[in-house]
Amino acid sequence: MSFTNTSTMFKKALKGKYAIGAFNIDDLNGLRAVIKGLNNKQSPGIIAITSGSLNFIGIDYIEEVKSIIEKESLVPIALHLDHGKSVELCKQCVDLGFTSVMIDASSHDFEENIRQTKEVVEYAHKHNVTVEGELGAIAGIEDDVNVEDKYGQFTHPDQAVEFVEKTNIDSLAIAIGTAHGAYKFKEGQKPQLRFDILDEITSLLPDFPIVLHGASSVPKDSVDLLNQYGGNMKAAQGIPEEMLRLATTKGVAKINIASDLRIAFTAALRKSLHDEPAVFDYKIHIGKATEAITAAVEREIEQVLGSKDRALDFKN
Ligand code: 13P
């Protein structure tokens, strides 16, 4: 079992009231660590790569990424372009063998967002590749995604319907108060998501896969470990796990997680460097840090996504 696009995954997730995790990777160690976590929990999943991470890995090495997924995954996995900022990049990733792409034209006006998204859908569907679009602005900073807070705007339910109908996308990323990065709420601010907007959208678009970006929970124990070993992420705050779990029962079929994996990796790396100051064989340190990514993936599956053992559904 390995490569698939997202359509069957999302259908099963919506029916079973759980979500598929889209785990961002930055290199091949991260990739293998995520696959291991998915295998260990028998969970379907999505490997998400931003253009920044694609450049870091090297676009010429995407064949290695695909080959690792094919060789090592025991569960259904989609290879997804995260925040594709241009039609050209999305088409290029379809040609490279991604099974899912996101066209993020949300910074353009509504009509231009529709135009670009539709063009990607028409191309991708010919190649059996599924497409995610975005409507509304998700605040925060991640790689080359930078949306100023003041432009942060929630997704309008009526526009969501029109957008889905006119573009023929397979899933829609909405803005209901999540934010990219590890500082999602100001210090002292109570975490809040606009579940009323989510409910309105899903009542107008029943059984349509909704996506939450910026959905790391930024676990306190992980941040504390990082801070204990010389880090400085004092004001980090994520989306509480129980809010995310609730969202998975309300039509959210995909949850994007990047920061939690990066925090877990960095905390474990700092600890390893501290605990074994004489060790300069970096595979020891990197090995421990990537093990922490696997543990973080397993935790998301158990605590947030509810996708444990759901790979078994694909065998029927
Ligand atoms: P986090 O920064 O909350 O992990 O969000 C990741 C994301 O949405 C990637 O597209």
mmCIF file of C-alpha atoms and ligand atoms in Angstrom:
data_model
loop_
_atom_site.group_PDB
_atom_site.id
_atom_site.type_symbol
_atom_site.label_atom_id
_atom_site.label_comp_id
_atom_site.label_asym_id
_atom_site.label_seq_id
_atom_site.Cartn_x
_atom_site.Cartn_y
_atom_site.Cartn_z
ATOM 1 C CA MET A 1 0.000 0.000 0.000
ATOM 2 C CA SER A 2 1.442 3.391 -0.758
ATOM 3 C CA PHE A 3 0.766 6.247 -3.157
ATOM 4 C CA THR A 4 -2.721 7.581 -3.511
ATOM 5 C CA ASN A 5 -4.396 10.918 -4.085
ATOM 6 C CA THR A 6 -6.540 12.344 -1.298
ATOM 7 C CA SER A 7 -10.041 11.576 -2.566
ATOM 8 C CA THR A 8 -10.647 8.155 -0.958
ATOM 9 C CA MET A 9 -8.819 9.266 2.197
ATOM 10 C CA PHE A 10 -11.107 12.243 2.664
ATOM 11 C CA LYS A 11 -14.284 10.270 1.935
ATOM 12 C CA LYS A 12 -13.348 7.722 4.578
ATOM 13 C CA ALA A 13 -12.262 10.404 7.057
ATOM 14 C CA LEU A 14 -15.532 12.346 6.734
ATOM 15 C CA LYS A 15 -17.558 9.167 7.154
ATOM 16 C CA GLY A 16 -15.509 8.015 10.149
ATOM 17 C CA LYS A 17 -15.330 11.504 11.722
ATOM 18 C CA TYR A 18 -11.566 11.658 11.923
ATOM 19 C CA ALA A 19 -8.956 13.686 10.016
ATOM 20 C CA ILE A 20 -5.976 12.896 7.845
ATOM 21 C CA GLY A 21 -2.760 14.500 9.083
ATOM 22 C CA ALA A 22 -0.746 16.473 6.539
ATOM 23 C CA PHE A 23 2.752 16.357 7.985
ATOM 24 C CA ASN A 24 5.240 18.869 6.608
ATOM 25 C CA ILE A 25 8.707 17.523 5.946
ATOM 26 C CA ASP A 26 11.920 19.450 5.314
ATOM 27 C CA ASP A 27 14.332 16.672 4.400
ATOM 28 C CA LEU A 28 14.591 12.926 3.819
ATOM 29 C CA ASN A 29 15.186 12.181 7.522
ATOM 30 C CA GLY A 30 11.935 13.944 8.339
ATOM 31 C CA LEU A 31 10.183 12.046 5.555
ATOM 32 C CA ARG A 32 11.288 8.651 6.874
ATOM 33 C CA ALA A 33 10.401 9.659 10.433
ATOM 34 C CA VAL A 34 6.852 10.621 9.413
ATOM 35 C CA ILE A 35 6.349 7.405 7.414
ATOM 36 C CA LYS A 36 7.531 5.410 10.438
ATOM 37 C CA GLY A 37 5.000 7.136 12.707
ATOM 38 C CA LEU A 38 2.181 6.470 10.214
ATOM 39 C CA ASN A 39 3.230 2.812 9.841
ATOM 40 C CA ASN A 40 3.470 2.309 13.603
ATOM 41 C CA LYS A 41 -0.084 3.583 14.076
ATOM 42 C CA GLN A 42 -1.491 2.084 10.866
ATOM 43 C CA SER A 43 -2.732 5.512 9.877
ATOM 44 C CA PRO A 44 -3.185 6.945 6.381
ATOM 45 C CA GLY A 45 -1.408 10.272 5.963
ATOM 46 C CA ILE A 46 -0.207 13.065 3.736
ATOM 47 C CA ILE A 47 3.417 14.072 3.217
ATOM 48 C CA ALA A 48 3.309 17.845 2.676
ATOM 49 C CA ILE A 49 6.131 19.815 1.088
ATOM 50 C CA THR A 50 6.188 23.603 0.721
ATOM 51 C CA SER A 51 8.144 25.254 -2.082
ATOM 52 C CA GLY A 52 10.731 26.325 0.525
ATOM 53 C CA SER A 53 11.195 22.731 1.656
ATOM 54 C CA LEU A 54 11.197 21.532 -1.945
ATOM 55 C CA ASN A 55 14.121 23.859 -2.610
ATOM 56 C CA PHE A 56 15.858 22.679 0.573
ATOM 57 C CA ILE A 57 15.498 19.018 -0.438
ATOM 58 C CA GLY A 58 16.307 19.857 -4.065
ATOM 59 C CA ILE A 59 13.613 19.512 -6.692
ATOM 60 C CA ASP A 60 15.829 17.014 -8.560
ATOM 61 C CA TYR A 61 15.574 14.645 -5.586
ATOM 62 C CA ILE A 62 11.806 14.259 -5.667
ATOM 63 C CA GLU A 63 12.293 10.818 -7.257
ATOM 64 C CA GLU A 64 14.083 9.790 -4.027
ATOM 65 C CA VAL A 65 11.155 11.126 -1.993
ATOM 66 C CA LYS A 66 8.730 9.043 -4.062
ATOM 67 C CA SER A 67 10.946 5.995 -3.904
ATOM 68 C CA ILE A 68 11.223 6.210 -0.089
ATOM 69 C CA ILE A 69 7.432 6.455 0.203
ATOM 70 C CA GLU A 70 6.995 3.482 -2.118
ATOM 71 C CA LYS A 71 9.583 1.353 -0.322
ATOM 72 C CA GLU A 72 8.817 2.219 3.282
ATOM 73 C CA SER A 73 5.122 2.979 3.614
ATOM 74 C CA LEU A 74 2.760 0.256 4.782
ATOM 75 C CA VAL A 75 -0.204 2.638 4.722
ATOM 76 C CA PRO A 76 -1.878 4.869 2.092
ATOM 77 C CA ILE A 77 0.117 8.065 1.629
ATOM 78 C CA ALA A 78 -0.439 11.124 -0.561
ATOM 79 C CA LEU A 79 2.447 13.347 -1.661
ATOM 80 C CA HIS A 80 1.185 16.911 -1.485
ATOM 81 C CA LEU A 81 2.465 20.335 -2.536
ATOM 82 C CA ASP A 82 1.648 22.699 0.335
ATOM 83 C CA HIS A 83 0.896 26.369 -0.469
ATOM 84 C CA GLY A 84 1.688 26.261 -4.176
ATOM 85 C CA LYS A 85 1.964 29.963 -4.915
ATOM 86 C CA SER A 86 1.690 29.764 -8.697
ATOM 87 C CA VAL A 87 -0.164 27.783 -11.329
ATOM 88 C CA GLU A 88 3.207 26.893 -12.892
ATOM 89 C CA LEU A 89 4.592 25.374 -9.678
ATOM 90 C CA CYS A 90 1.414 23.328 -9.191
ATOM 91 C CA LYS A 91 1.598 21.997 -12.758
ATOM 92 C CA GLN A 92 5.298 21.222 -12.311
ATOM 93 C CA CYS A 93 4.535 19.190 -9.171
ATOM 94 C CA VAL A 94 1.769 17.293 -10.986
ATOM 95 C CA ASP A 95 4.336 16.445 -13.681
ATOM 96 C CA LEU A 96 6.833 15.379 -10.997
ATOM 97 C CA GLY A 97 4.378 12.821 -9.619
ATOM 98 C CA PHE A 98 2.815 14.553 -6.630
ATOM 99 C CA THR A 99 -0.629 13.022 -6.042
ATOM 100 C CA SER A 100 -2.119 16.178 -4.531
ATOM 101 C CA VAL A 101 -1.403 19.897 -4.876
ATOM 102 C CA MET A 102 -2.557 23.031 -3.140
ATOM 103 C CA ILE A 103 -2.932 26.188 -5.164
ATOM 104 C CA ASP A 104 -2.835 29.040 -2.689
ATOM 105 C CA ALA A 105 -4.110 32.034 -4.604
ATOM 106 C CA SER A 106 -5.875 33.355 -1.507
ATOM 107 C CA SER A 107 -3.890 36.584 -1.497
ATOM 108 C CA HIS A 108 -5.475 37.520 -4.840
ATOM 109 C CA ASP A 109 -8.987 38.861 -5.195
ATOM 110 C CA PHE A 110 -11.853 36.372 -5.297
ATOM 111 C CA GLU A 111 -12.178 36.237 -9.113
ATOM 112 C CA GLU A 112 -8.444 35.783 -9.675
ATOM 113 C CA ASN A 113 -8.307 33.122 -6.945
ATOM 114 C CA ILE A 114 -11.089 31.263 -8.805
ATOM 115 C CA ARG A 115 -9.318 31.657 -12.167
ATOM 116 C CA GLN A 116 -5.958 30.307 -10.980
ATOM 117 C CA THR A 117 -7.500 27.530 -8.903
ATOM 118 C CA LYS A 118 -9.690 26.386 -11.808
ATOM 119 C CA GLU A 119 -6.699 26.250 -14.130
ATOM 120 C CA VAL A 120 -4.793 24.021 -11.693
ATOM 121 C CA VAL A 121 -7.841 21.776 -11.176
ATOM 122 C CA GLU A 122 -8.315 21.279 -14.925
ATOM 123 C CA TYR A 123 -4.673 20.256 -15.344
ATOM 124 C CA ALA A 124 -4.380 18.157 -12.182
ATOM 125 C CA HIS A 125 -7.602 16.181 -12.656
ATOM 126 C CA LYS A 126 -6.396 15.013 -16.079
ATOM 127 C CA HIS A 127 -3.532 13.357 -14.178
ATOM 128 C CA ASN A 128 -5.663 11.965 -11.336
ATOM 129 C CA VAL A 129 -4.165 14.499 -8.919
ATOM 130 C CA THR A 130 -6.439 16.108 -6.316
ATOM 131 C CA VAL A 131 -6.417 19.853 -5.615
ATOM 132 C CA GLU A 132 -6.839 21.952 -2.479
ATOM 133 C CA GLY A 133 -7.787 25.624 -2.735
ATOM 134 C CA GLU A 134 -7.765 28.316 -0.061
ATOM 135 C CA LEU A 135 -10.234 31.034 0.747
ATOM 136 C CA GLY A 136 -9.688 33.590 3.486
ATOM 137 C CA ALA A 137 -6.375 34.503 5.054
ATOM 138 C CA ILE A 138 -4.675 32.280 7.575
ATOM 139 C CA ALA A 139 -2.499 34.494 9.753
ATOM 140 C CA GLY A 140 1.122 33.833 10.653
ATOM 141 C CA ILE A 141 4.431 33.097 9.078
ATOM 142 C CA GLU A 142 5.600 29.871 7.545
ATOM 143 C CA ASP A 143 8.377 29.637 4.981
ATOM 144 C CA ASP A 144 7.336 31.958 2.197
ATOM 145 C CA VAL A 145 3.760 32.221 3.445
ATOM 146 C CA ASN A 146 3.398 35.529 5.229
ATOM 147 C CA VAL A 147 0.013 37.001 5.910
ATOM 148 C CA GLU A 148 -0.101 40.065 8.128
ATOM 149 C CA ASP A 149 -2.483 39.709 11.043
ATOM 150 C CA LYS A 150 -4.406 42.808 10.072
ATOM 151 C CA TYR A 151 -5.393 41.164 6.779
ATOM 152 C CA GLY A 152 -6.436 38.025 8.585
ATOM 153 C CA GLN A 153 -10.007 37.424 7.543
ATOM 154 C CA PHE A 154 -12.332 34.545 8.109
ATOM 155 C CA THR A 155 -13.796 32.580 5.219
ATOM 156 C CA HIS A 156 -17.221 33.757 4.142
ATOM 157 C CA PRO A 157 -19.588 30.753 3.900
ATOM 158 C CA ASP A 158 -21.430 31.971 0.764
ATOM 159 C CA GLN A 159 -18.140 32.627 -0.990
ATOM 160 C CA ALA A 160 -16.949 29.149 0.009
ATOM 161 C CA VAL A 161 -19.914 27.588 -1.817
ATOM 162 C CA GLU A 162 -19.375 29.703 -4.929
ATOM 163 C CA PHE A 163 -15.638 28.973 -4.864
ATOM 164 C CA VAL A 164 -16.117 25.199 -4.634
ATOM 165 C CA GLU A 165 -18.763 25.199 -7.380
ATOM 166 C CA LYS A 166 -16.781 27.365 -9.786
ATOM 167 C CA THR A 167 -13.375 25.721 -9.296
ATOM 168 C CA ASN A 168 -14.289 22.038 -8.851
ATOM 169 C CA ILE A 169 -11.621 21.663 -6.151
ATOM 170 C CA ASP A 170 -11.401 18.513 -4.032
ATOM 171 C CA SER A 171 -10.872 20.213 -0.651
ATOM 172 C CA LEU A 172 -10.969 23.728 0.756
ATOM 173 C CA ALA A 173 -8.670 25.374 3.311
ATOM 174 C CA ILE A 174 -10.632 27.854 5.393
ATOM 175 C CA ALA A 175 -9.743 30.567 7.880
ATOM 176 C CA ILE A 176 -11.520 30.243 11.229
ATOM 177 C CA GLY A 177 -8.809 31.539 13.555
ATOM 178 C CA THR A 178 -5.910 29.116 13.147
ATOM 179 C CA ALA A 179 -2.494 30.601 12.342
ATOM 180 C CA HIS A 180 0.772 29.265 10.987
ATOM 181 C CA GLY A 181 3.784 28.974 13.291
ATOM 182 C CA ALA A 182 4.268 28.460 17.021
ATOM 183 C CA TYR A 183 2.804 31.756 18.276
ATOM 184 C CA LYS A 184 -0.836 31.490 17.344
ATOM 185 C CA PHE A 185 -2.306 33.669 20.054
ATOM 186 C CA LYS A 186 -0.939 36.682 21.872
ATOM 187 C CA GLU A 187 0.369 36.097 25.402
ATOM 188 C CA GLY A 188 -2.562 35.809 27.802
ATOM 189 C CA GLN A 189 -5.061 35.526 24.924
ATOM 190 C CA LYS A 190 -7.512 32.641 25.201
ATOM 191 C CA PRO A 191 -7.330 30.285 22.188
ATOM 192 C CA GLN A 192 -10.487 30.515 20.134
ATOM 193 C CA LEU A 193 -11.704 29.080 16.845
ATOM 194 C CA ARG A 194 -14.827 30.237 14.979
ATOM 195 C CA PHE A 195 -16.755 26.978 15.095
ATOM 196 C CA ASP A 196 -19.887 28.933 14.161
ATOM 197 C CA ILE A 197 -18.326 29.740 10.784
ATOM 198 C CA LEU A 198 -17.146 26.140 10.338
ATOM 199 C CA ASP A 199 -20.690 24.909 11.050
ATOM 200 C CA GLU A 200 -22.183 27.365 8.573
ATOM 201 C CA ILE A 201 -19.726 26.314 5.876
ATOM 202 C CA THR A 202 -20.266 22.591 6.406
ATOM 203 C CA SER A 203 -24.041 22.996 6.455
ATOM 204 C CA LEU A 204 -23.814 24.653 3.026
ATOM 205 C CA LEU A 205 -21.198 22.165 1.783
ATOM 206 C CA PRO A 206 -22.163 18.856 3.387
ATOM 207 C CA ASP A 207 -19.650 16.017 2.963
ATOM 208 C CA PHE A 208 -17.090 18.331 1.397
ATOM 209 C CA PRO A 209 -13.547 18.002 2.841
ATOM 210 C CA ILE A 210 -12.528 21.076 4.818
ATOM 211 C CA VAL A 211 -8.868 21.707 5.638
ATOM 212 C CA LEU A 212 -7.335 23.430 8.650
ATOM 213 C CA HIS A 213 -3.930 24.991 8.195
ATOM 214 C CA GLY A 214 -1.934 26.350 11.095
ATOM 215 C CA ALA A 215 -3.228 23.558 13.290
ATOM 216 C CA SER A 216 -0.240 22.593 15.413
ATOM 217 C CA SER A 217 -1.116 22.240 19.068
ATOM 218 C CA VAL A 218 2.404 23.285 20.183
ATOM 219 C CA PRO A 219 2.505 20.831 23.124
ATOM 220 C CA LYS A 220 3.736 22.420 26.340
ATOM 221 C CA ASP A 221 6.025 19.512 27.273
ATOM 222 C CA SER A 222 7.766 19.779 23.917
ATOM 223 C CA VAL A 223 8.242 23.560 24.247
ATOM 224 C CA ASP A 224 9.387 23.156 27.875
ATOM 225 C CA LEU A 225 12.030 20.616 26.805
ATOM 226 C CA LEU A 226 13.276 22.960 24.090
ATOM 227 C CA ASN A 227 13.469 25.856 26.559
ATOM 228 C CA GLN A 228 15.137 23.683 29.216
ATOM 229 C CA TYR A 229 18.042 22.985 26.858
ATOM 230 C CA GLY A 230 18.797 26.549 25.848
ATOM 231 C CA GLY A 231 15.909 27.375 23.522
ATOM 232 C CA ASN A 232 13.795 30.477 23.773
ATOM 233 C CA MET A 233 10.183 29.914 22.811
ATOM 234 C CA LYS A 234 8.598 31.237 25.966
ATOM 235 C CA ALA A 235 5.369 32.632 24.474
ATOM 236 C CA ALA A 236 4.646 29.732 22.121
ATOM 237 C CA GLN A 237 0.996 28.708 22.068
ATOM 238 C CA GLY A 238 -0.966 26.436 19.740
ATOM 239 C CA ILE A 239 -4.511 25.259 19.095
ATOM 240 C CA PRO A 240 -5.691 23.132 22.036
ATOM 241 C CA GLU A 241 -5.917 19.460 21.084
ATOM 242 C CA GLU A 242 -9.550 19.180 22.183
ATOM 243 C CA MET A 243 -10.550 21.979 19.770
ATOM 244 C CA LEU A 244 -8.841 20.175 16.911
ATOM 245 C CA ARG A 245 -10.515 16.897 17.869
ATOM 246 C CA LEU A 246 -13.869 18.657 17.848
ATOM 247 C CA ALA A 247 -13.116 20.052 14.386
ATOM 248 C CA THR A 248 -12.483 16.507 13.067
ATOM 249 C CA THR A 249 -16.077 15.610 13.949
ATOM 250 C CA LYS A 250 -17.427 18.683 12.135
ATOM 251 C CA GLY A 251 -16.271 18.176 8.556
ATOM 252 C CA VAL A 252 -12.547 18.925 8.875
ATOM 253 C CA ALA A 253 -10.941 16.071 6.933
ATOM 254 C CA LYS A 254 -7.338 17.334 6.808
ATOM 255 C CA ILE A 255 -5.227 18.942 9.515
ATOM 256 C CA ASN A 256 -1.853 20.480 8.669
ATOM 257 C CA ILE A 257 1.018 20.028 11.082
ATOM 258 C CA ALA A 258 4.489 21.519 10.617
ATOM 259 C CA SER A 259 5.462 23.425 13.751
ATOM 260 C CA ASP A 260 4.860 20.530 16.166
ATOM 261 C CA LEU A 261 7.314 18.345 14.243
ATOM 262 C CA ARG A 262 9.912 21.110 14.076
ATOM 263 C CA ILE A 263 9.624 21.843 17.792
ATOM 264 C CA ALA A 264 9.926 18.129 18.654
ATOM 265 C CA PHE A 265 13.004 17.787 16.423
ATOM 266 C CA THR A 266 14.732 20.890 17.794
ATOM 267 C CA ALA A 267 13.995 20.042 21.438
ATOM 268 C CA ALA A 268 15.408 16.520 21.040
ATOM 269 C CA LEU A 269 18.428 17.815 19.145
ATOM 270 C CA ARG A 270 19.191 20.373 21.857
ATOM 271 C CA LYS A 271 18.864 17.686 24.547
ATOM 272 C CA SER A 272 21.103 15.267 22.681
ATOM 273 C CA LEU A 273 23.809 17.907 22.133
ATOM 274 C CA HIS A 274 23.613 18.812 25.814
ATOM 275 C CA ASP A 275 23.602 15.221 27.125
ATOM 276 C CA GLU A 276 26.429 13.997 24.922
ATOM 277 C CA PRO A 277 28.779 16.946 24.455
ATOM 278 C CA ALA A 278 31.659 14.699 23.396
ATOM 279 C CA VAL A 279 29.722 13.091 20.562
ATOM 280 C CA PHE A 280 30.451 14.675 17.194
ATOM 281 C CA ASP A 281 29.077 11.870 15.044
ATOM 282 C CA TYR A 282 26.030 13.797 13.955
ATOM 283 C CA LYS A 283 23.993 10.770 12.996
ATOM 284 C CA ILE A 284 23.649 10.079 16.739
ATOM 285 C CA HIS A 285 22.155 13.532 17.369
ATOM 286 C CA ILE A 286 20.090 13.652 14.179
ATOM 287 C CA GLY A 287 18.894 10.115 14.879
ATOM 288 C CA LYS A 288 17.476 11.159 18.236
ATOM 289 C CA ALA A 289 15.916 14.284 16.771
ATOM 290 C CA THR A 290 14.182 12.348 13.990
ATOM 291 C CA GLU A 291 12.929 9.778 16.509
ATOM 292 C CA ALA A 292 11.203 12.716 18.180
ATOM 293 C CA ILE A 293 9.434 13.510 14.884
ATOM 294 C CA THR A 294 8.105 9.937 14.771
ATOM 295 C CA ALA A 295 6.864 10.262 18.359
ATOM 296 C CA ALA A 296 5.197 13.597 17.522
ATOM 297 C CA VAL A 297 3.408 12.046 14.518
ATOM 298 C CA GLU A 298 2.181 9.185 16.703
ATOM 299 C CA ARG A 299 0.916 11.640 19.287
ATOM 300 C CA GLU A 300 -1.017 13.654 16.664
ATOM 301 C CA ILE A 301 -2.640 10.467 15.375
ATOM 302 C CA GLU A 302 -3.711 9.433 18.872
ATOM 303 C CA GLN A 303 -4.544 12.800 20.470
ATOM 304 C CA VAL A 304 -5.811 14.909 17.590
ATOM 305 C CA LEU A 305 -6.581 13.114 14.325
ATOM 306 C CA GLY A 306 -8.233 9.896 15.494
ATOM 307 C CA SER A 307 -6.772 8.112 12.460
ATOM 308 C CA LYS A 308 -5.121 5.183 14.280
ATOM 309 C CA ASP A 309 -5.741 1.835 12.529
ATOM 310 C CA ARG A 310 -7.744 3.572 9.781
ATOM 311 C CA ALA A 311 -5.322 2.259 7.138
ATOM 312 C CA LEU A 312 -7.002 -1.086 7.691
ATOM 313 C CA ASP A 313 -10.194 0.335 6.095
ATOM 314 C CA PHE A 314 -8.313 0.615 2.800
ATOM 315 C CA LYS A 315 -7.689 -3.113 2.632
ATOM 316 C CA ASN A 316 -11.381 -3.875 1.990
HETATM 317 P P1 13P B 1 1.531 24.882 11.835
HETATM 318 O O1 13P B 1 2.532 25.967 11.753
HETATM 319 O O2 13P B 1 0.448 25.170 12.835
HETATM 320 O O3 13P B 1 2.141 23.557 12.057
HETATM 321 O O4 13P B 1 0.767 24.821 10.422
HETATM 322 C C1 13P B 1 1.324 24.136 9.338
HETATM 323 C C2 13P B 1 0.583 24.382 8.072
HETATM 324 O O5 13P B 1 -0.534 24.812 8.049
HETATM 325 C C3 13P B 1 1.269 24.043 6.816
HETATM 326 O O6 13P B 1 0.557 24.423 5.694
#
